[in-house]
PDB file of C-alpha atoms in Angstrom:
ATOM      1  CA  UNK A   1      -5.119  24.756   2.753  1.00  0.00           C
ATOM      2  CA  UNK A   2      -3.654  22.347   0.165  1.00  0.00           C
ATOM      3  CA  UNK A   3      -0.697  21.899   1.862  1.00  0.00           C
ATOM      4  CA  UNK A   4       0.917  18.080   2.369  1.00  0.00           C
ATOM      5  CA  UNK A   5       2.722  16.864   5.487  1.00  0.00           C
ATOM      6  CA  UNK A   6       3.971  13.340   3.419  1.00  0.00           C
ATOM      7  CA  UNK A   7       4.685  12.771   0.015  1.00  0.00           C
ATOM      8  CA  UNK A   8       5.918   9.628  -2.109  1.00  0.00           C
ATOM      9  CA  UNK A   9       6.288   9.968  -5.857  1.00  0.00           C
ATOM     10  CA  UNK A  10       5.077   6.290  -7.228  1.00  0.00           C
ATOM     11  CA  UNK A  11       6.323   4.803 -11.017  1.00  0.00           C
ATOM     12  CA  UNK A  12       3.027   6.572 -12.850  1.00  0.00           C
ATOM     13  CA  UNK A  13       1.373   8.362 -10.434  1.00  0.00           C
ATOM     14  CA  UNK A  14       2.170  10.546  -6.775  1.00  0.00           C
ATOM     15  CA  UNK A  15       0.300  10.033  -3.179  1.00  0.00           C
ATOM     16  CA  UNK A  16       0.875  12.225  -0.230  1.00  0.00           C
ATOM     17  CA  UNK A  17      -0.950  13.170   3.327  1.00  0.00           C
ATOM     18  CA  UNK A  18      -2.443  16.636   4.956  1.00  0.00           C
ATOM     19  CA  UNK A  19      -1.677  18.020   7.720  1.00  0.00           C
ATOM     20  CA  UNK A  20      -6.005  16.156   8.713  1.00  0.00           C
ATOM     21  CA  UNK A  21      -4.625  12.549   8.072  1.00  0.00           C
ATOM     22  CA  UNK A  22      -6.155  12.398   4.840  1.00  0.00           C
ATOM     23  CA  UNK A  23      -4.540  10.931   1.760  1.00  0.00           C
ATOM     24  CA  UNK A  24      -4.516  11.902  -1.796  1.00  0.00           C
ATOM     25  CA  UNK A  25      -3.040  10.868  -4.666  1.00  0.00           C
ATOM     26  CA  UNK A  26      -2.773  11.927  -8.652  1.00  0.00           C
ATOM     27  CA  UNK A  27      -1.691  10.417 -11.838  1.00  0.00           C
ATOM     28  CA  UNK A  28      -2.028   7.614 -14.135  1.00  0.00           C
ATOM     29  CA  UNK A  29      -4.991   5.196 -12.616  1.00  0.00           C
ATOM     30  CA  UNK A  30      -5.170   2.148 -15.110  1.00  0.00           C
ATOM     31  CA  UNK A  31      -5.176  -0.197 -12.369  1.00  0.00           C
ATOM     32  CA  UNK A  32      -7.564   1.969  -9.691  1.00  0.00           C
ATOM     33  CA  UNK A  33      -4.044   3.082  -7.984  1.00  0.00           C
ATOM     34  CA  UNK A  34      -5.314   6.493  -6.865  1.00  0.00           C
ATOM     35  CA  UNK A  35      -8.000   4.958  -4.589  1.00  0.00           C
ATOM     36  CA  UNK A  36     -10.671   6.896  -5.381  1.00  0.00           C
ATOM     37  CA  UNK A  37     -13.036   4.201  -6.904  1.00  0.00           C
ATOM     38  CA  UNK A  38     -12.198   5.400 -10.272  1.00  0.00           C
ATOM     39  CA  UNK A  39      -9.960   4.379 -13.560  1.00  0.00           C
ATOM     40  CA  UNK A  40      -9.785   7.662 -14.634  1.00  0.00           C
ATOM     41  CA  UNK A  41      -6.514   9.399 -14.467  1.00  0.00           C
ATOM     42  CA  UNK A  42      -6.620  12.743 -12.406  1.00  0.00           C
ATOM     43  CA  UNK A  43      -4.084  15.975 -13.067  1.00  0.00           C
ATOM     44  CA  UNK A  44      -4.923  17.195  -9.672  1.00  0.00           C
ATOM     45  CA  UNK A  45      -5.026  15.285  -5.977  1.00  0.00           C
ATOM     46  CA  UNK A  46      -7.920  13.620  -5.339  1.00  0.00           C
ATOM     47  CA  UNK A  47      -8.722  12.209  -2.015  1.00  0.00           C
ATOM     48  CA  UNK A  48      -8.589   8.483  -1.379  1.00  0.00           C
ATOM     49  CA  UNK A  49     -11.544   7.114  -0.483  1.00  0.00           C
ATOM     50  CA  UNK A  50     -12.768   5.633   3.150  1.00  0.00           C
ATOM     51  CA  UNK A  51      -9.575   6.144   4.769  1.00  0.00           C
ATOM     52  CA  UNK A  52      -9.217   8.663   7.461  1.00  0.00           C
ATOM     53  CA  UNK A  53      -6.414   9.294  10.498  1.00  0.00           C
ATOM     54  CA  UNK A  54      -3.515   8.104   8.216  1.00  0.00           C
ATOM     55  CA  UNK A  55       0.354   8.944   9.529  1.00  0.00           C
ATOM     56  CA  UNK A  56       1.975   7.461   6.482  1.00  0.00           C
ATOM     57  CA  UNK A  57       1.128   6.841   2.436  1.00  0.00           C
ATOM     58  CA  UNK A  58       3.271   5.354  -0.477  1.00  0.00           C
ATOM     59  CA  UNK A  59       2.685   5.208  -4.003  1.00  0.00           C
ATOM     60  CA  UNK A  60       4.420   2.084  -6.026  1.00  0.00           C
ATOM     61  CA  UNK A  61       5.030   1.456  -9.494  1.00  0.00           C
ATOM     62  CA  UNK A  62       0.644   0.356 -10.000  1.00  0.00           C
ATOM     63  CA  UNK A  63      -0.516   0.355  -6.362  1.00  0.00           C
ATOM     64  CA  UNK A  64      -0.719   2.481  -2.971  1.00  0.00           C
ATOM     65  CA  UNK A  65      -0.613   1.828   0.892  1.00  0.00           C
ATOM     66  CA  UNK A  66      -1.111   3.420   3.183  1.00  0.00           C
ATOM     67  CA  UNK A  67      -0.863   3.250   7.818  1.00  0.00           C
ATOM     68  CA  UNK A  68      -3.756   4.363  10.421  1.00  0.00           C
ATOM     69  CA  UNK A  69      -3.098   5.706  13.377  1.00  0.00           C
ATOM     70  CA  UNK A  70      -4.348   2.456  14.799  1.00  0.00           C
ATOM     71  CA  UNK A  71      -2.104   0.326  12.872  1.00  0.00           C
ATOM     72  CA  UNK A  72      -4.218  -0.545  10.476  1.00  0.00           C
ATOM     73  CA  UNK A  73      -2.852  -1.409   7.075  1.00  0.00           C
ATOM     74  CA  UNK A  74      -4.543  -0.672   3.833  1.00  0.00           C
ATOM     75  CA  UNK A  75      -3.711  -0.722  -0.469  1.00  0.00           C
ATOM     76  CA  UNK A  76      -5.477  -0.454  -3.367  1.00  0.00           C
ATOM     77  CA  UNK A  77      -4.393  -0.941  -7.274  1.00  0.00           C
ATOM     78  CA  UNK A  78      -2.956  -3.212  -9.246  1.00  0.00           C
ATOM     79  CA  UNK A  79      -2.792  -6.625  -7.565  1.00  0.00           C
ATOM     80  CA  UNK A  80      -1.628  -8.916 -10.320  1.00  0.00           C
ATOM     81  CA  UNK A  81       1.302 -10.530  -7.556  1.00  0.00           C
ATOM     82  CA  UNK A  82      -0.705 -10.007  -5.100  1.00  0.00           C
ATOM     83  CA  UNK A  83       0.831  -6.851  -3.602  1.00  0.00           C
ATOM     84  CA  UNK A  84      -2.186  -5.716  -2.322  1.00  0.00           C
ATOM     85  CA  UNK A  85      -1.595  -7.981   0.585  1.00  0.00           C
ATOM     86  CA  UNK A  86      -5.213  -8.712   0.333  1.00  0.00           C
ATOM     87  CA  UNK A  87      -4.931 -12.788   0.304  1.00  0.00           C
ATOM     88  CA  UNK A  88      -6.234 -11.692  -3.670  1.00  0.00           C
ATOM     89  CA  UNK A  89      -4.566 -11.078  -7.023  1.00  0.00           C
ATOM     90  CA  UNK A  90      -7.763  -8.723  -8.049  1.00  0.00           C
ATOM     91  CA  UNK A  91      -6.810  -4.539  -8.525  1.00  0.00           C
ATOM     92  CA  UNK A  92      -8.896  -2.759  -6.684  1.00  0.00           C
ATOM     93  CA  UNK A  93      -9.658   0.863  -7.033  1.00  0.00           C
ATOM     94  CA  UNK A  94     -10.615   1.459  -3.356  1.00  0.00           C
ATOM     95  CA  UNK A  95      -8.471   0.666  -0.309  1.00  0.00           C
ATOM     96  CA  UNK A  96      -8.657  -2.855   0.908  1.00  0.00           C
ATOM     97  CA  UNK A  97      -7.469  -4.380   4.334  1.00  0.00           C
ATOM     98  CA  UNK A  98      -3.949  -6.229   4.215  1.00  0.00           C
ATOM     99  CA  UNK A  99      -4.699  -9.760   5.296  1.00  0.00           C
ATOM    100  CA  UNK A 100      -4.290 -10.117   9.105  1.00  0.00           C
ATOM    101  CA  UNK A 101      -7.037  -8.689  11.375  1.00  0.00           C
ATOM    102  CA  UNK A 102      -4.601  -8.719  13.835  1.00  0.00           C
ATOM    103  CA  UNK A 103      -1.389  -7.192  12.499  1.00  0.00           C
ATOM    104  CA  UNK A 104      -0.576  -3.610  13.422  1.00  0.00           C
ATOM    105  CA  UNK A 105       2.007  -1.355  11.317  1.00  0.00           C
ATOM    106  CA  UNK A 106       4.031   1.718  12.043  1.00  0.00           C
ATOM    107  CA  UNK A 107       4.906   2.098   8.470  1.00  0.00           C
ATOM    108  CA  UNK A 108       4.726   0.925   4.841  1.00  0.00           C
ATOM    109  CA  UNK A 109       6.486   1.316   1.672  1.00  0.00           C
ATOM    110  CA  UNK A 110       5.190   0.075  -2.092  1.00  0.00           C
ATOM    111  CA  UNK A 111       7.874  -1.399  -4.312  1.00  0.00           C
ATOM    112  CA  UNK A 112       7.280  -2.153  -7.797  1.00  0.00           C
ATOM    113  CA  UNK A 113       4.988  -5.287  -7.230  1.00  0.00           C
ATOM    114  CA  UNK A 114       5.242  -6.095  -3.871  1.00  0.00           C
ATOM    115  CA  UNK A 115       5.121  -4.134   0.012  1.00  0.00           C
ATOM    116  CA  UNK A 116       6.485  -3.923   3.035  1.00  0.00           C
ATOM    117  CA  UNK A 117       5.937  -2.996   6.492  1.00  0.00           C
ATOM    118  CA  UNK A 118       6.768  -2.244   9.717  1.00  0.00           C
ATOM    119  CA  UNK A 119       5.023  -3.862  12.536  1.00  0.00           C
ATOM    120  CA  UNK A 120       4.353  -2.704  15.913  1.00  0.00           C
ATOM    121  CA  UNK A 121       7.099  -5.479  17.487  1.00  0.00           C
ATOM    122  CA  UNK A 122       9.403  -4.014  14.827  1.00  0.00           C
ATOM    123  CA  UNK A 123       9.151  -7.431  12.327  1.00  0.00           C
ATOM    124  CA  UNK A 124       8.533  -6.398   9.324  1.00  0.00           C
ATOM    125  CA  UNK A 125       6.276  -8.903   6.765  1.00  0.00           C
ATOM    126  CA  UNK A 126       6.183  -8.156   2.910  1.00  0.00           C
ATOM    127  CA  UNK A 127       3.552  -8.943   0.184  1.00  0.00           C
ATOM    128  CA  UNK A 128       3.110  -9.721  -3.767  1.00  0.00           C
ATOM    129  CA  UNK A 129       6.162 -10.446  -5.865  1.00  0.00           C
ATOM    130  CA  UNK A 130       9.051 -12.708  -4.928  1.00  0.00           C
ATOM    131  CA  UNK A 131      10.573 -13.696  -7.989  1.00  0.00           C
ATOM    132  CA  UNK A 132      14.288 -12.526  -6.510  1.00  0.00           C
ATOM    133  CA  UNK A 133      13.542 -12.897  -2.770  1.00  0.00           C
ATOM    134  CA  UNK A 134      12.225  -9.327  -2.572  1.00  0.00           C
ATOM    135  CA  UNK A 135      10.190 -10.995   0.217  1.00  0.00           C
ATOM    136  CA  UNK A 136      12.829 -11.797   2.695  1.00  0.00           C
ATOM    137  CA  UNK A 137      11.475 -15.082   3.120  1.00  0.00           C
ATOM    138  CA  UNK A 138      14.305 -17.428   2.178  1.00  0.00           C
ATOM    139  CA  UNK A 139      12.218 -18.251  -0.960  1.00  0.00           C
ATOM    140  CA  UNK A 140      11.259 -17.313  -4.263  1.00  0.00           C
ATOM    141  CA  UNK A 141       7.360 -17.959  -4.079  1.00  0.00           C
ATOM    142  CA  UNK A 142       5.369 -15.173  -4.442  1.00  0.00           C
ATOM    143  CA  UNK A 143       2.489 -14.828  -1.512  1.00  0.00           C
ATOM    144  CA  UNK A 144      -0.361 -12.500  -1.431  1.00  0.00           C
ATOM    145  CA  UNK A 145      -1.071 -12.382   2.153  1.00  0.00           C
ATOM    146  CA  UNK A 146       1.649 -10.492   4.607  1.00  0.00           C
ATOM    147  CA  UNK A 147       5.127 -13.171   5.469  1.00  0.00           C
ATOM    148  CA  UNK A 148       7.728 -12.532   7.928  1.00  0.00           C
ATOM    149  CA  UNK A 149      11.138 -11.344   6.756  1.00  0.00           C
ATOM    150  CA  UNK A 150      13.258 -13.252   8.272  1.00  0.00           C
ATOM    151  CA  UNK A 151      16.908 -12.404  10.114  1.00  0.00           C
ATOM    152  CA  UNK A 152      19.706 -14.615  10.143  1.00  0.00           C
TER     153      UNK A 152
END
């Protein structure tokens, strides 16, 4: 069935998750945010490509994440500030590997051109734009790789 257990509703286009862990997403795909290796927009889901045993997915304002069951952390799109999380500023129309071989999530969420998520230890760490501390780093300097938020 076409039925969807998660759903997030990005700037230009809309990702969400069956009930099999797989994720889809439709819309506007300018900068490859749909994940399916393409640029071409699509009017119907189409499924993102390589991924498989998902539990969470989130559409931003030009790019997509999305969690593993494992932990692992994955986005593809537009990458300009490096919200990709990908140690890269390049879009990318498949899903690539946030930086950190290491680093396990429980869940993510894509803001207009940066990310955030959830780590196993309950930290979180953000990605991409900084430009008004989005980043919870007590800076303003952008960083394409995951940083800790930090508490006071």
């Amino acid at each position: 069935r076409n039925n969807l257990d998660g759903l997030s509703p990005g700037a230009f286009h809309s990702c969400g998750l069956n009930r099999n862990g797989r994720g889809f997403c439709w819309g506007s795909n300018q900068w490859g945010n749909l994940g399916n290796g393409s640029l071409e927009p699509s009017l119907v889901p189409t499924q993102v490509s390589g991924l498989s045993n998902l539990v969470q997915i989130t559409a931003g304002r030009r790019h997509s994440c999305a969690v593993t069951a494992t932990g692992r952390a994955s986005c593809w799109g537009e990458n300009e500030d490096g919200q990709l999380g990908d140690a890269t500023q390049t879009d990318r129309s498949l899903p690539v590997r946030v930086f950190g071989s290491r680093l396990r999530f429980t869940a993510i969420s894509a803001g207009s051109a940066h990310s955030c998520a959830l780590r196993r230890d309950a930290r979180v760490m953000c990605w991409g734009n900084n430009e008004a501390g989005q980043l919870g780093d007590r800076s303003n300097d952008s960083s394409a790789r995951p940083v800790l938020v930090r508490f006071p």
